[in-house]
Amino acid sequence: MALETRPTSEAGIADLSHLFRSLYRIRRVEEEVARIYPSDKIKSPIHLSIGQEAIAVGVCDALEPHDVVFGTYRGHATYLAKGGDLKGLTAELYGKATGSARGKGGSMHLIDPAHHVMGSSAVVSTTISHAAGYAYALKLRRSDAIVASFFGDGATEEGAFYEALNFAALRQLPILFICENNGYAVHTPIRVRQARPDGIVDRAEAIGVPSYRFQNDDVLTILREVRSAVAGIRGGSGPRLFECPTYRWKEHVGPNEDYDAGYRTYEEARPWVERDQVVMIGQTLEPSLRAAIESDVEAEVREAFEFAEASPFPDPGELWTHVYAD
Amino acid sequence: MQTEVRPSTRTLTYGDALAEATAQEMARDDSVIIFGIGLDDHKAIFGTTRGLAERFGPERVFDTPLSEDAMTGVAIGAAMAGLRPVHVHIRQDFLLLAMNQLINIAAKAHYMYGGGVQVPLVVRSVVGKSWGQGAQHSQALHSLFMHVPGLKVVAPTTPYDAKGCLVASIRDNNPVMFMEHRLLHYEKGFVDEDIYSVPLGKARVLAEGNDVTLVGISYMAVECMRARVYLQQRGISAEVIDPVTLSPLDMETIRRSAAKTGKLLVVDCGWTMCGASAEILAQATEGMQPGTAPGVWRMGFAPTTCPTSPGLEELFYPNGRTIASMVNANCLGGDPDWTPREEDHLTDKIVFKGPF
């Protein structure tokens, strides 16, 4: 797949204000999560997407509302970009009864079936095959919806990844595989985990899934290419895979930075921070429009955290509900 | 509570009952799909899926890659999307390749997503025995699945229950581990031609008796019925219970019988350590006042790996004679040297000679 490089300001295909709202909203939600976290009000391990938002936003902006996403435990961005209810997210992190999983799933198991956000797993690679199964059902039902499966670079080391790709290619499923490659599995860099760290797309191609690796996390490039791929998938092209390089700014789990921990340096992060997509897309907007969006988002975020704070914890009886479906 | 067996004059094998249940349920509900390795080949999972591919087509009935992990995930994802998949494994041992999906997702999705999704999934798997099945073709791992909230575990013994429980499992909105013993596939019994459902969670009293209660799991219910005949030679009257469903367990039926006989022997077609037999005996006696609890015993696989050589394999499994001997000597304090003479009509009729 050839891909020419174009300056983002010339992309001309995107509603930049919409993209900025989505990027900024995710960033601000997670900054608030990080700010509040030391208070211990958030009763859930959190894996922040800060720095990685452009992938979820670029991909989900290329999807239709009835398309389906499956995510990872670093999934706040995917959930929000696809339209997952913000109050459901904040309340879930607080362990409240009003959370998206009624306070029983936490940050790693966000779900919003009404917006076709079908969940995420704490076990790496686990949801890739769910996405394939969902895509199989959509194809069987002659639906025109497609599925996007998000996973990290670490997932491409699991056997389940290859099994799922093979089935998707074999049955030409309507599915988009999105590898969010932030270069680390917890604290272990990809170069000490994979014989060919640059080989993810080659391996997927060898299985039969046409694949492409982006050069960086330019949101407009992601949007443009994914939009084209989605049109093909919806038309029956079968699965596609995109490897999206990105960088995790915060520690693996928790609200802090960890550039002093020894396994990476801020110098490695700097180029990613300097081309922060939240800032770059924001700079394309008229200052007054940008300020209005920021003001809207701030109000929405404030309201969502107030909602979480004010919501009740689940009743004790909730422990026993949903063990089995009726 | 014993569930009623409806009168029928038609005889069917257990395996054919499974095929009929699947076909009838697929005809009734177009959300039912079935897949598994080798499912549509000429052997058709011992005949249990015969005719389905021709009748319902390759989208609803299909062979799969050798990918138990991902195909279990595919089943879960399809179930989340509203289908009712039946995933078939020709050996239960192969489920060990799918444990992450079964235990981390299938069992938990409804709960950890706060009721946001359901996973109506049936996982059929066959437990092998005889003709040298050996270490990795003979395991019965039902107790692993019984351990996990969110899974149901069904192990029907009779052809009637095979059909009715499979229908009930397909209609259930939860993941159901459906355990079939290879030797049961040949068992014949009365099976209604019409579609029917046997409610999960109900044990069945296969034969009444007063001196001892024998609970036989899956194929061991057959061996317990044989033991009952041998014990009659000694004037011993055994009540035989088939739990049918292992999770949820119908302990009421077992407790009632144990209260009557005062003696409870559970015979499992699995190992005893941390097994179904341990759980049943614990629940049968837990919390009882001293002197009120029944005497309890259990039998199961020898605590070894299953060997292939016939003489060793014979020693590995309980059978009607060893069960009868156990009851006579240990449960009733009879002659410890008594073992009934083998009777031809009370031994396994292995109608297959391999290669499978």
XYZ file of C-alpha atoms in Angstrom:
682
model
C 0.000 0.000 0.000
C 1.675 3.219 -1.115
C 1.326 6.237 1.100
C 2.494 9.679 0.149
C 3.286 12.149 2.871
C 1.181 15.245 2.958
C 1.237 18.114 5.413
C -1.637 17.651 7.801
C -3.038 21.096 7.069
C -3.629 20.055 3.475
C -5.402 16.847 4.243
C -8.680 18.528 3.540
C -10.716 15.463 4.374
C -11.387 15.908 8.009
C -13.583 17.971 10.200
C -10.651 19.294 12.172
C -12.783 20.758 14.926
C -14.404 17.387 15.444
C -11.010 15.665 15.580
C -9.693 18.251 18.001
C -12.689 17.857 20.272
C -12.197 14.100 20.383
C -8.434 14.304 20.959
C -8.667 17.048 23.535
C -11.548 15.371 25.365
C -9.643 12.115 25.794
C -6.508 13.949 26.898
C -8.389 15.998 29.461
C -10.324 13.046 30.835
C -7.117 11.133 31.412
C -5.319 14.143 32.853
C -8.161 14.403 35.325
C -7.894 10.698 36.100
C -4.176 11.194 36.762
C -4.816 14.278 38.880
C -7.437 12.589 41.022
C -5.687 9.231 41.259
C -3.520 10.013 44.326
C -6.737 10.735 46.254
C -7.542 7.010 45.981
C -11.066 7.811 44.891
C -10.486 5.846 41.706
C -10.708 2.212 42.705
C -9.157 0.638 39.649
C -5.745 0.120 38.066
C -5.467 2.626 35.240
C -3.439 2.319 32.044
C -3.467 5.769 30.535
C -3.554 6.398 26.796
C -1.998 9.854 27.135
C 0.186 10.335 24.044
C -1.546 7.534 22.148
C -4.906 9.233 21.495
C -4.361 9.886 17.801
C -4.742 6.228 16.856
C -8.108 5.724 18.521
C -9.367 9.070 17.237
C -8.117 8.598 13.687
C -9.494 5.073 13.434
C -12.833 5.689 15.132
C -13.435 8.825 13.080
C -13.271 6.577 10.023
C -15.949 4.278 11.432
C -19.728 4.539 11.316
C -21.755 4.625 14.534
C -22.926 1.032 14.032
C -19.402 -0.279 13.536
C -17.982 -2.213 16.452
C -14.750 -1.889 18.427
C -12.934 -4.235 20.791
C -10.132 -2.713 22.838
C -7.326 -3.315 25.256
C -6.827 -2.633 28.935
C -5.258 0.663 27.817
C -8.647 1.413 26.414
C -10.004 4.746 27.654
C -9.133 6.402 24.331
C -10.791 3.697 22.237
C -13.911 3.753 24.398
C -14.270 7.526 24.237
C -13.289 7.903 20.578
C -15.970 5.391 19.554
C -18.611 7.249 21.519
C -18.601 5.360 24.809
C -20.497 7.232 27.495
C -18.100 9.458 29.468
C -20.078 9.339 32.700
C -20.151 5.560 32.424
C -16.358 5.624 32.258
C -15.742 7.950 35.186
C -18.276 6.196 37.383
C -16.785 2.825 36.487
C -13.329 3.998 37.525
C -14.796 5.115 40.834
C -16.418 1.693 41.298
C -19.875 3.230 41.296
C -23.189 1.565 40.475
C -23.689 3.974 37.572
C -20.501 2.820 35.860
C -20.488 1.224 32.440
C -20.105 -2.186 34.082
C -22.047 -1.231 37.233
C -18.795 -0.926 39.148
C -17.856 -4.556 38.550
C -15.388 -4.257 35.685
C -13.189 -1.231 36.282
C -10.920 0.567 33.867
C -9.808 -2.603 32.095
C -13.325 -3.801 31.222
C -15.093 -0.747 29.863
C -18.053 -1.517 27.659
C -20.868 0.394 26.016
C -22.945 -1.885 23.789
C -25.259 0.995 22.837
C -22.312 2.606 21.085
C -20.861 -0.723 19.947
C -17.882 -0.599 22.284
C -17.779 -4.315 23.066
C -15.262 -4.506 25.845
C -11.627 -4.984 26.619
C -9.558 -7.492 28.497
C -6.753 -7.467 31.021
C -5.194 -10.446 29.252
C -3.121 -9.345 26.257
C -4.471 -10.419 22.838
C -7.650 -11.898 24.262
C -10.174 -9.666 22.490
C -8.686 -10.066 18.992
C -10.544 -13.305 18.425
C -13.742 -11.853 19.908
C -13.552 -9.182 17.259
C -13.137 -11.879 14.612
C -16.122 -13.774 15.993
C -18.233 -10.645 16.054
C -17.181 -9.949 12.463
C -18.151 -13.490 11.540
C -21.615 -12.892 12.968
C -21.949 -9.601 11.082
C -21.015 -11.306 7.840
C -23.412 -14.177 8.499
C -26.183 -11.646 9.133
C -25.303 -9.710 5.949
C -24.744 -6.592 8.039
C -22.751 -3.770 6.490
C -21.093 -3.014 9.831
C -17.435 -3.811 10.364
C -15.317 -4.491 13.447
C -12.134 -2.737 14.553
C -9.850 -4.742 16.823
C -7.312 -2.736 18.835
C -4.285 -4.407 20.414
C -0.705 -3.562 21.333
C 2.646 -4.701 20.005
C 2.892 -7.246 22.808
C -0.249 -8.982 21.555
C 1.527 -9.807 18.314
C 3.713 -12.179 20.319
C 0.733 -14.222 21.452
C -0.332 -17.252 19.445
C -3.933 -16.116 19.610
C -3.062 -13.128 17.405
C -1.916 -15.356 14.561
C -4.827 -17.746 15.029
C -7.322 -14.904 14.828
C -5.661 -13.302 11.804
C -5.648 -16.627 9.995
C -9.350 -17.165 10.599
C -10.159 -13.599 9.574
C -8.200 -13.998 6.347
C -9.559 -17.483 5.692
C -13.164 -16.324 5.985
C -12.522 -12.823 4.575
C -14.111 -11.200 7.585
C -15.084 -7.527 7.765
C -12.461 -6.606 10.318
C -9.804 -3.980 10.787
C -6.821 -4.890 12.929
C -5.154 -1.942 14.637
C -1.795 -2.565 16.303
C -0.984 0.276 18.679
C 2.778 -0.173 18.807
C 4.148 1.873 21.687
C 7.359 -0.149 21.750
C 6.943 -1.574 25.229
C 5.252 -4.506 26.908
C 5.061 -3.090 30.427
C 8.764 -2.161 30.740
C 10.261 -4.504 28.155
C 11.178 -2.974 24.798
C 10.136 -4.712 21.625
C 13.739 -5.243 20.508
C 14.315 -7.753 23.309
C 10.993 -9.519 22.589
C 10.828 -9.905 18.848
C 13.479 -11.271 16.497
C 12.185 -8.829 13.917
C 10.663 -5.842 15.708
C 9.928 -4.317 12.304
C 8.219 -7.479 11.110
C 4.673 -7.191 12.421
C 3.148 -6.207 9.088
C 5.245 -8.774 7.207
C 3.979 -11.533 9.461
C 0.393 -10.411 9.040
C 0.863 -10.198 5.268
C 2.281 -13.712 5.249
C -0.907 -14.937 6.894
C -2.991 -13.240 4.256
C -3.997 -9.932 5.825
C -2.935 -6.916 3.737
C -1.064 -4.691 6.155
C 0.525 -1.290 6.359
C 2.785 0.410 8.885
C 2.444 4.130 9.519
C 5.576 6.207 10.023
C 4.185 8.044 13.046
C 0.905 8.896 14.743
C -0.207 11.676 12.430
C -3.938 11.582 13.015
C -4.911 12.842 9.584
C -2.807 10.234 7.844
C -4.323 7.540 10.018
C -7.808 8.824 9.325
C -7.269 9.023 5.585
C -5.773 5.563 5.187
C -8.151 3.860 7.580
C -11.133 5.510 5.933
C -10.031 4.057 2.624
C -9.457 0.627 4.144
C -12.822 0.697 5.890
C -14.585 1.416 2.615
C -12.850 -1.600 1.135
C -13.675 -3.828 4.070
C -17.302 -2.736 3.964
C -17.282 -3.622 0.307
C -16.034 -7.125 0.987
C -12.255 -6.783 0.667
C -11.635 -8.870 3.768
C -9.444 -7.920 6.704
C -6.792 -5.187 6.834
C -4.133 -4.489 9.431
C -2.477 -1.218 10.356
C 0.536 -0.962 12.604
C 0.461 2.430 14.274
C 3.670 3.566 15.989
C 2.986 5.635 19.068
C 4.436 6.423 22.455
C 3.112 5.987 25.970
C 3.924 9.140 27.946
C 2.954 7.844 31.362
C 4.035 4.783 33.284
C 2.577 1.399 32.261
C 0.009 1.488 35.018
C -0.705 4.526 37.132
C -0.796 8.309 36.791
C 2.901 9.197 36.837
C 5.789 9.583 34.435
C 8.597 7.092 34.877
C 11.480 8.399 32.768
C 13.695 8.091 35.846
C 12.995 4.372 36.245
C 15.899 3.378 34.046
C 14.238 1.478 31.245
C 13.695 4.513 28.997
C 14.609 8.175 28.797
C 12.699 11.337 28.159
C 14.880 11.842 25.079
C 13.062 8.904 23.550
C 9.701 10.521 24.272
C 10.655 14.028 23.193
C 9.929 13.725 19.440
C 6.500 12.327 20.217
C 5.743 15.052 22.712
C 6.964 17.728 20.290
C 4.507 16.548 17.665
C 1.655 16.029 20.088
C -1.404 15.571 17.907
C -3.662 17.272 20.422
C -1.589 20.421 20.100
C -1.017 20.164 16.360
C -4.646 19.710 15.446
C -5.614 22.398 17.932
C -3.264 24.820 16.193
C -5.108 24.390 12.917
C -8.271 25.878 14.412
C -9.309 29.473 14.801
C -8.383 30.439 18.364
C -11.950 31.345 19.209
C -13.294 28.024 17.919
C -10.613 26.154 19.762
C -11.353 28.017 22.971
C -15.038 27.245 22.641
C -14.344 23.532 22.189
C -11.982 23.510 25.141
C -14.553 25.246 27.266
C -17.248 22.741 26.259
C -14.971 19.809 27.022
C -13.915 21.214 30.372
C -17.556 21.518 31.385
C -18.368 18.017 30.194
C -15.365 16.525 31.986
C -16.137 18.396 35.188
C -19.713 17.180 35.061
C -18.626 13.578 34.438
C -16.350 13.510 37.468
C -18.989 15.195 39.608
C -21.397 12.512 38.439
C -18.937 9.793 39.472
C -18.372 11.454 42.843
C -22.077 11.802 43.522
C -23.075 8.338 42.336
C -23.717 5.582 44.876
C -21.591 2.499 45.307
C -23.307 -0.736 44.262
C -25.646 -2.371 46.741
C -24.114 -5.401 48.483
C -26.537 -7.615 46.580
C -24.843 -6.576 43.356
C -22.025 -9.027 44.225
C -24.376 -11.835 43.294
C -25.988 -10.451 40.168
C -24.781 -11.278 36.646
C -22.887 -14.424 37.665
C -25.260 -16.150 35.261
C -27.511 -14.628 32.642
C -31.204 -15.406 32.953
C -35.308 -33.940 41.886
C -35.896 -36.585 39.299
C -37.062 -35.156 36.029
C -39.710 -36.985 34.187
C -38.732 -39.099 31.223
C -41.421 -38.794 28.646
C -42.616 -42.038 27.122
C -41.199 -42.844 23.741
C -41.006 -46.022 21.766
C -38.181 -44.962 19.493
C -34.660 -46.110 20.289
C -31.674 -43.966 19.371
C -27.988 -43.964 20.240
C -26.565 -41.167 22.351
C -24.544 -39.967 19.384
C -27.551 -39.885 17.077
C -29.534 -38.117 19.774
C -26.920 -35.347 19.784
C -27.087 -35.024 15.998
C -30.877 -34.891 16.096
C -30.938 -32.297 18.868
C -28.527 -30.087 16.951
C -30.443 -30.373 13.688
C -33.781 -29.658 15.310
C -32.460 -26.691 17.234
C -30.702 -25.287 14.147
C -33.937 -25.609 12.187
C -35.848 -23.848 14.944
C -33.363 -21.001 15.513
C -31.197 -19.575 12.747
C -28.846 -17.983 15.277
C -27.441 -21.433 16.129
C -24.151 -22.237 14.409
C -21.813 -25.180 14.982
C -18.128 -25.559 14.262
C -15.061 -27.475 15.305
C -12.019 -29.231 13.957
C -13.093 -31.985 11.576
C -16.741 -31.344 12.246
C -17.919 -31.732 8.648
C -15.579 -34.515 7.542
C -16.730 -38.029 6.672
C -16.477 -39.166 10.299
C -18.543 -36.214 11.569
C -17.330 -36.282 15.193
C -18.343 -39.925 15.655
C -21.492 -39.219 13.670
C -22.762 -36.587 16.090
C -22.692 -33.855 13.425
C -23.666 -35.993 10.454
C -25.853 -34.291 7.894
C -25.641 -30.817 9.425
C -23.335 -29.277 6.819
C -25.468 -30.533 3.945
C -28.650 -29.298 5.535
C -27.582 -25.965 6.997
C -24.676 -24.939 4.766
C -21.066 -23.972 5.283
C -21.779 -20.647 6.984
C -23.566 -22.257 9.926
C -21.673 -25.560 9.987
C -17.939 -25.511 9.442
C -14.548 -27.020 10.003
C -11.963 -24.724 11.596
C -8.228 -24.117 11.670
C -6.362 -25.931 14.448
C -6.765 -22.886 16.642
C -8.653 -23.834 19.781
C -7.736 -20.596 21.543
C -8.851 -18.192 18.830
C -11.814 -20.290 17.736
C -13.100 -20.220 21.311
C -12.684 -16.457 21.180
C -14.487 -16.422 17.840
C -17.326 -18.330 19.459
C -17.446 -15.826 22.305
C -17.416 -12.854 19.950
C -20.129 -14.416 17.802
C -22.174 -15.061 20.933
C -21.757 -11.438 21.996
C -23.106 -10.506 18.575
C -26.239 -12.562 19.151
C -25.419 -15.949 17.651
C -25.642 -19.170 19.650
C -22.461 -21.075 18.750
C -21.803 -24.720 19.486
C -18.059 -25.399 19.475
C -17.140 -29.071 19.264
C -13.887 -30.681 20.410
C -13.304 -34.308 19.573
C -11.284 -34.676 22.767
C -11.749 -32.823 26.017
C -7.969 -32.706 26.435
C -7.883 -30.077 23.677
C -9.844 -27.650 25.844
C -6.598 -26.964 27.659
C -5.635 -24.930 24.580
C -8.704 -22.762 25.135
C -8.618 -22.164 28.876
C -7.856 -18.442 28.701
C -10.933 -17.789 26.616
C -13.153 -20.157 28.585
C -12.192 -19.037 32.062
C -11.056 -15.438 31.625
C -13.773 -14.404 29.206
C -16.638 -16.838 28.631
C -17.214 -17.382 32.336
C -16.754 -13.736 33.299
C -17.988 -11.542 30.460
C -21.567 -11.235 31.676
C -20.383 -10.302 35.160
C -17.363 -8.103 34.465
C -19.270 -6.132 31.854
C -22.057 -5.549 34.345
C -24.617 -7.552 32.385
C -23.781 -5.657 29.199
C -23.220 -8.838 27.199
C -24.245 -12.464 27.316
C -22.245 -15.445 26.081
C -24.719 -18.136 25.002
C -22.106 -20.705 24.055
C -22.046 -24.495 24.123
C -18.659 -26.196 24.230
C -19.062 -29.881 23.441
C -16.102 -32.123 24.228
C -15.579 -35.861 24.174
C -13.800 -37.824 26.893
C -11.993 -40.817 25.431
C -11.543 -44.302 26.844
C -10.132 -47.637 25.638
C -8.185 -48.738 22.640
C -5.134 -47.024 24.035
C -6.452 -43.478 24.270
C -3.719 -42.790 26.766
C -2.433 -39.717 28.512
C -3.897 -36.969 26.332
C -7.044 -38.511 24.870
C -8.716 -39.691 28.061
C -8.886 -36.809 30.488
C -12.127 -35.657 32.021
C -11.575 -32.098 33.197
C -15.091 -31.236 34.333
C -13.983 -30.364 37.854
C -11.744 -27.586 36.487
C -14.800 -25.999 34.935
C -17.035 -26.652 37.958
C -14.580 -24.528 39.944
C -15.341 -21.389 37.964
C -18.468 -19.273 38.572
C -20.185 -18.308 35.346
C -19.770 -21.659 33.607
C -22.362 -24.396 33.583
C -21.186 -27.984 33.298
C -23.384 -30.749 31.915
C -22.487 -34.428 31.618
C -25.546 -36.417 30.512
C -25.432 -40.216 30.567
C -28.565 -41.372 28.766
C -29.505 -40.739 25.119
C -32.695 -39.076 26.355
C -30.732 -36.613 28.464
C -28.109 -36.157 25.761
C -30.746 -34.738 23.439
C -32.694 -32.787 26.027
C -29.640 -31.343 27.738
C -28.057 -30.304 24.452
C -31.237 -28.461 23.516
C -31.324 -26.834 26.955
C -27.630 -25.920 26.680
C -28.080 -24.278 23.292
C -31.040 -22.280 24.623
C -29.175 -21.281 27.783
C -27.800 -17.729 27.796
C -24.591 -18.807 29.513
C -21.491 -20.727 28.474
C -22.206 -24.419 28.973
C -19.462 -27.042 29.033
C -21.122 -30.108 27.542
C -19.216 -33.266 28.389
C -19.705 -36.478 26.415
C -18.024 -39.766 27.166
C -16.851 -41.582 24.066
C -18.328 -44.898 25.163
C -21.698 -43.291 25.807
C -22.036 -42.438 22.123
C -22.996 -46.076 21.510
C -25.516 -46.348 24.338
C -29.065 -46.810 23.122
C -32.196 -45.582 24.752
C -35.649 -44.157 24.224
C -35.520 -40.692 22.712
C -38.525 -38.615 21.725
C -38.677 -37.687 18.070
C -40.041 -34.248 18.890
C -37.725 -31.588 20.189
C -37.663 -31.271 23.953
C -35.518 -29.715 26.638
C -34.273 -31.310 29.855
C -33.800 -28.574 32.475
C -30.203 -28.112 33.599
C -29.507 -28.528 37.298
C -31.650 -31.579 37.932
C -30.221 -34.935 38.950
C -31.871 -38.159 37.909
C -32.427 -41.240 40.065
C -31.588 -44.023 37.637
C -32.527 -46.838 40.015
C -33.919 -46.886 43.519
C -32.415 -48.732 46.471
C -32.088 -48.611 50.221
C -28.633 -49.727 51.356
C -26.222 -47.357 49.637
C -26.327 -44.366 47.321
C -24.092 -44.489 44.269
C -23.554 -41.228 42.412
C -22.023 -41.938 39.008
C -20.729 -39.136 36.842
C -21.095 -39.475 33.077
C -19.985 -42.948 32.002
C -19.515 -43.964 35.634
C -23.291 -43.874 35.996
C -23.298 -46.864 33.638
C -20.665 -48.599 35.754
C -22.685 -47.854 38.897
C -25.733 -49.486 37.306
C -23.577 -52.554 36.635
C -22.336 -52.506 40.207
C -25.955 -52.404 41.335
C -26.598 -55.688 39.525
C -23.509 -57.317 41.057
C -24.498 -56.086 44.513
C -27.890 -57.739 44.163
C -25.970 -61.034 44.270
C -25.118 -60.121 47.866
C -28.603 -58.915 48.656
C -27.464 -55.303 48.635
C -29.849 -52.700 47.264
C -28.080 -49.697 45.714
C -29.699 -46.458 44.659
C -27.983 -44.953 41.614
C -28.033 -41.232 40.893
C -26.874 -39.520 37.741
C -26.197 -35.842 38.552
C -26.637 -35.012 34.817
C -25.619 -31.413 35.514
C -22.442 -30.848 37.524
C -22.777 -27.083 37.787
C -25.233 -26.157 39.112
C -25.349 -29.342 41.194
C -28.658 -30.784 42.337
C -27.530 -31.622 45.847
C -31.093 -31.905 47.115
C -31.603 -35.189 45.272
C -28.247 -36.550 46.444
C -28.752 -35.464 50.070
C -32.214 -36.966 50.178
C -30.921 -40.305 48.941
C -27.921 -40.250 51.284
C -30.224 -39.501 54.206
C -32.242 -42.587 53.268
C -29.334 -44.998 52.786
C -26.832 -43.421 55.177
C -24.016 -44.277 52.795
C -22.800 -42.257 49.858
C -20.239 -43.330 47.268
C -19.401 -40.983 44.417
C -17.767 -42.564 41.385
C -16.229 -40.069 39.027
C -14.856 -40.499 35.545
C -12.023 -38.193 36.580
C -9.451 -37.936 39.307
C -10.608 -37.624 42.907
C -8.152 -34.949 44.127
C -10.045 -31.639 44.171
C -12.534 -33.341 41.882
C -16.271 -33.493 41.437
C -16.429 -36.354 43.919
C -14.726 -34.238 46.577
C -17.166 -31.408 45.994
C -20.241 -33.620 46.096
C -19.141 -35.316 49.312
C -18.265 -31.980 50.905
C -21.664 -30.539 50.075
C -23.377 -33.734 51.221
C -21.852 -33.518 54.690
C -20.838 -29.897 55.284
C -22.377 -28.357 58.347
C -24.024 -31.544 59.574
C -24.067 -32.403 63.252
C -21.834 -35.310 64.324
C -23.663 -38.565 63.903
C -26.084 -37.241 61.329
C -23.844 -37.205 58.274
C -23.807 -40.166 55.899
C -20.724 -42.288 55.507
C -18.863 -41.097 52.445
C -16.530 -42.737 49.961
C -15.294 -41.953 46.497
C -13.709 -43.599 43.518
C -12.253 -42.256 40.313
C -9.302 -42.488 37.994
C -6.177 -43.904 39.596
C -4.013 -40.939 40.632
C -1.707 -41.570 37.695
C -1.506 -40.637 34.058
C -3.706 -42.857 31.925
C -1.608 -45.677 30.444
C -2.236 -47.290 27.056
C -1.412 -50.946 27.706
C -4.757 -52.762 28.180
C -3.954 -54.393 31.507
C -2.759 -51.139 33.007
C -5.623 -49.181 31.522
C -8.084 -51.628 33.099
C -6.593 -50.845 36.499
C -6.812 -47.106 35.892
C -10.629 -46.983 35.762
C -13.296 -47.982 38.274
C -15.749 -50.508 36.850
C -18.896 -52.282 37.953
C -16.972 -55.012 39.752
C -14.554 -52.738 41.594
C -17.405 -50.442 42.568
C -19.408 -53.412 43.888
C -16.396 -54.649 45.798
C -15.837 -51.202 47.300
C -19.462 -50.976 48.412
C -19.496 -54.448 49.892
C -16.217 -54.170 51.752
C -15.902 -50.521 52.712
C -19.395 -49.077 52.740
C -21.087 -52.123 54.290
C -18.197 -53.823 56.106
C -18.580 -57.048 54.156
C -16.017 -59.559 52.971
C -12.985 -57.557 51.861
C -11.951 -60.292 49.449
C -15.224 -60.415 47.533
C -15.126 -59.295 43.953
C -17.964 -60.399 41.733
C -17.200 -62.707 38.886
C -17.203 -60.802 35.637
C -20.398 -61.154 33.661
C -20.322 -60.536 29.970
C -23.416 -58.377 29.836
C -21.928 -56.107 32.506
C -18.686 -55.201 30.752
C -17.799 -52.565 28.204
C -18.730 -53.430 24.667
C -16.118 -51.555 22.754
C -17.653 -51.514 19.312
C -14.841 -49.514 17.798
C -11.436 -51.046 17.220
C -9.596 -47.986 16.078
C -7.826 -46.327 14.563
C -10.017 -43.914 16.479
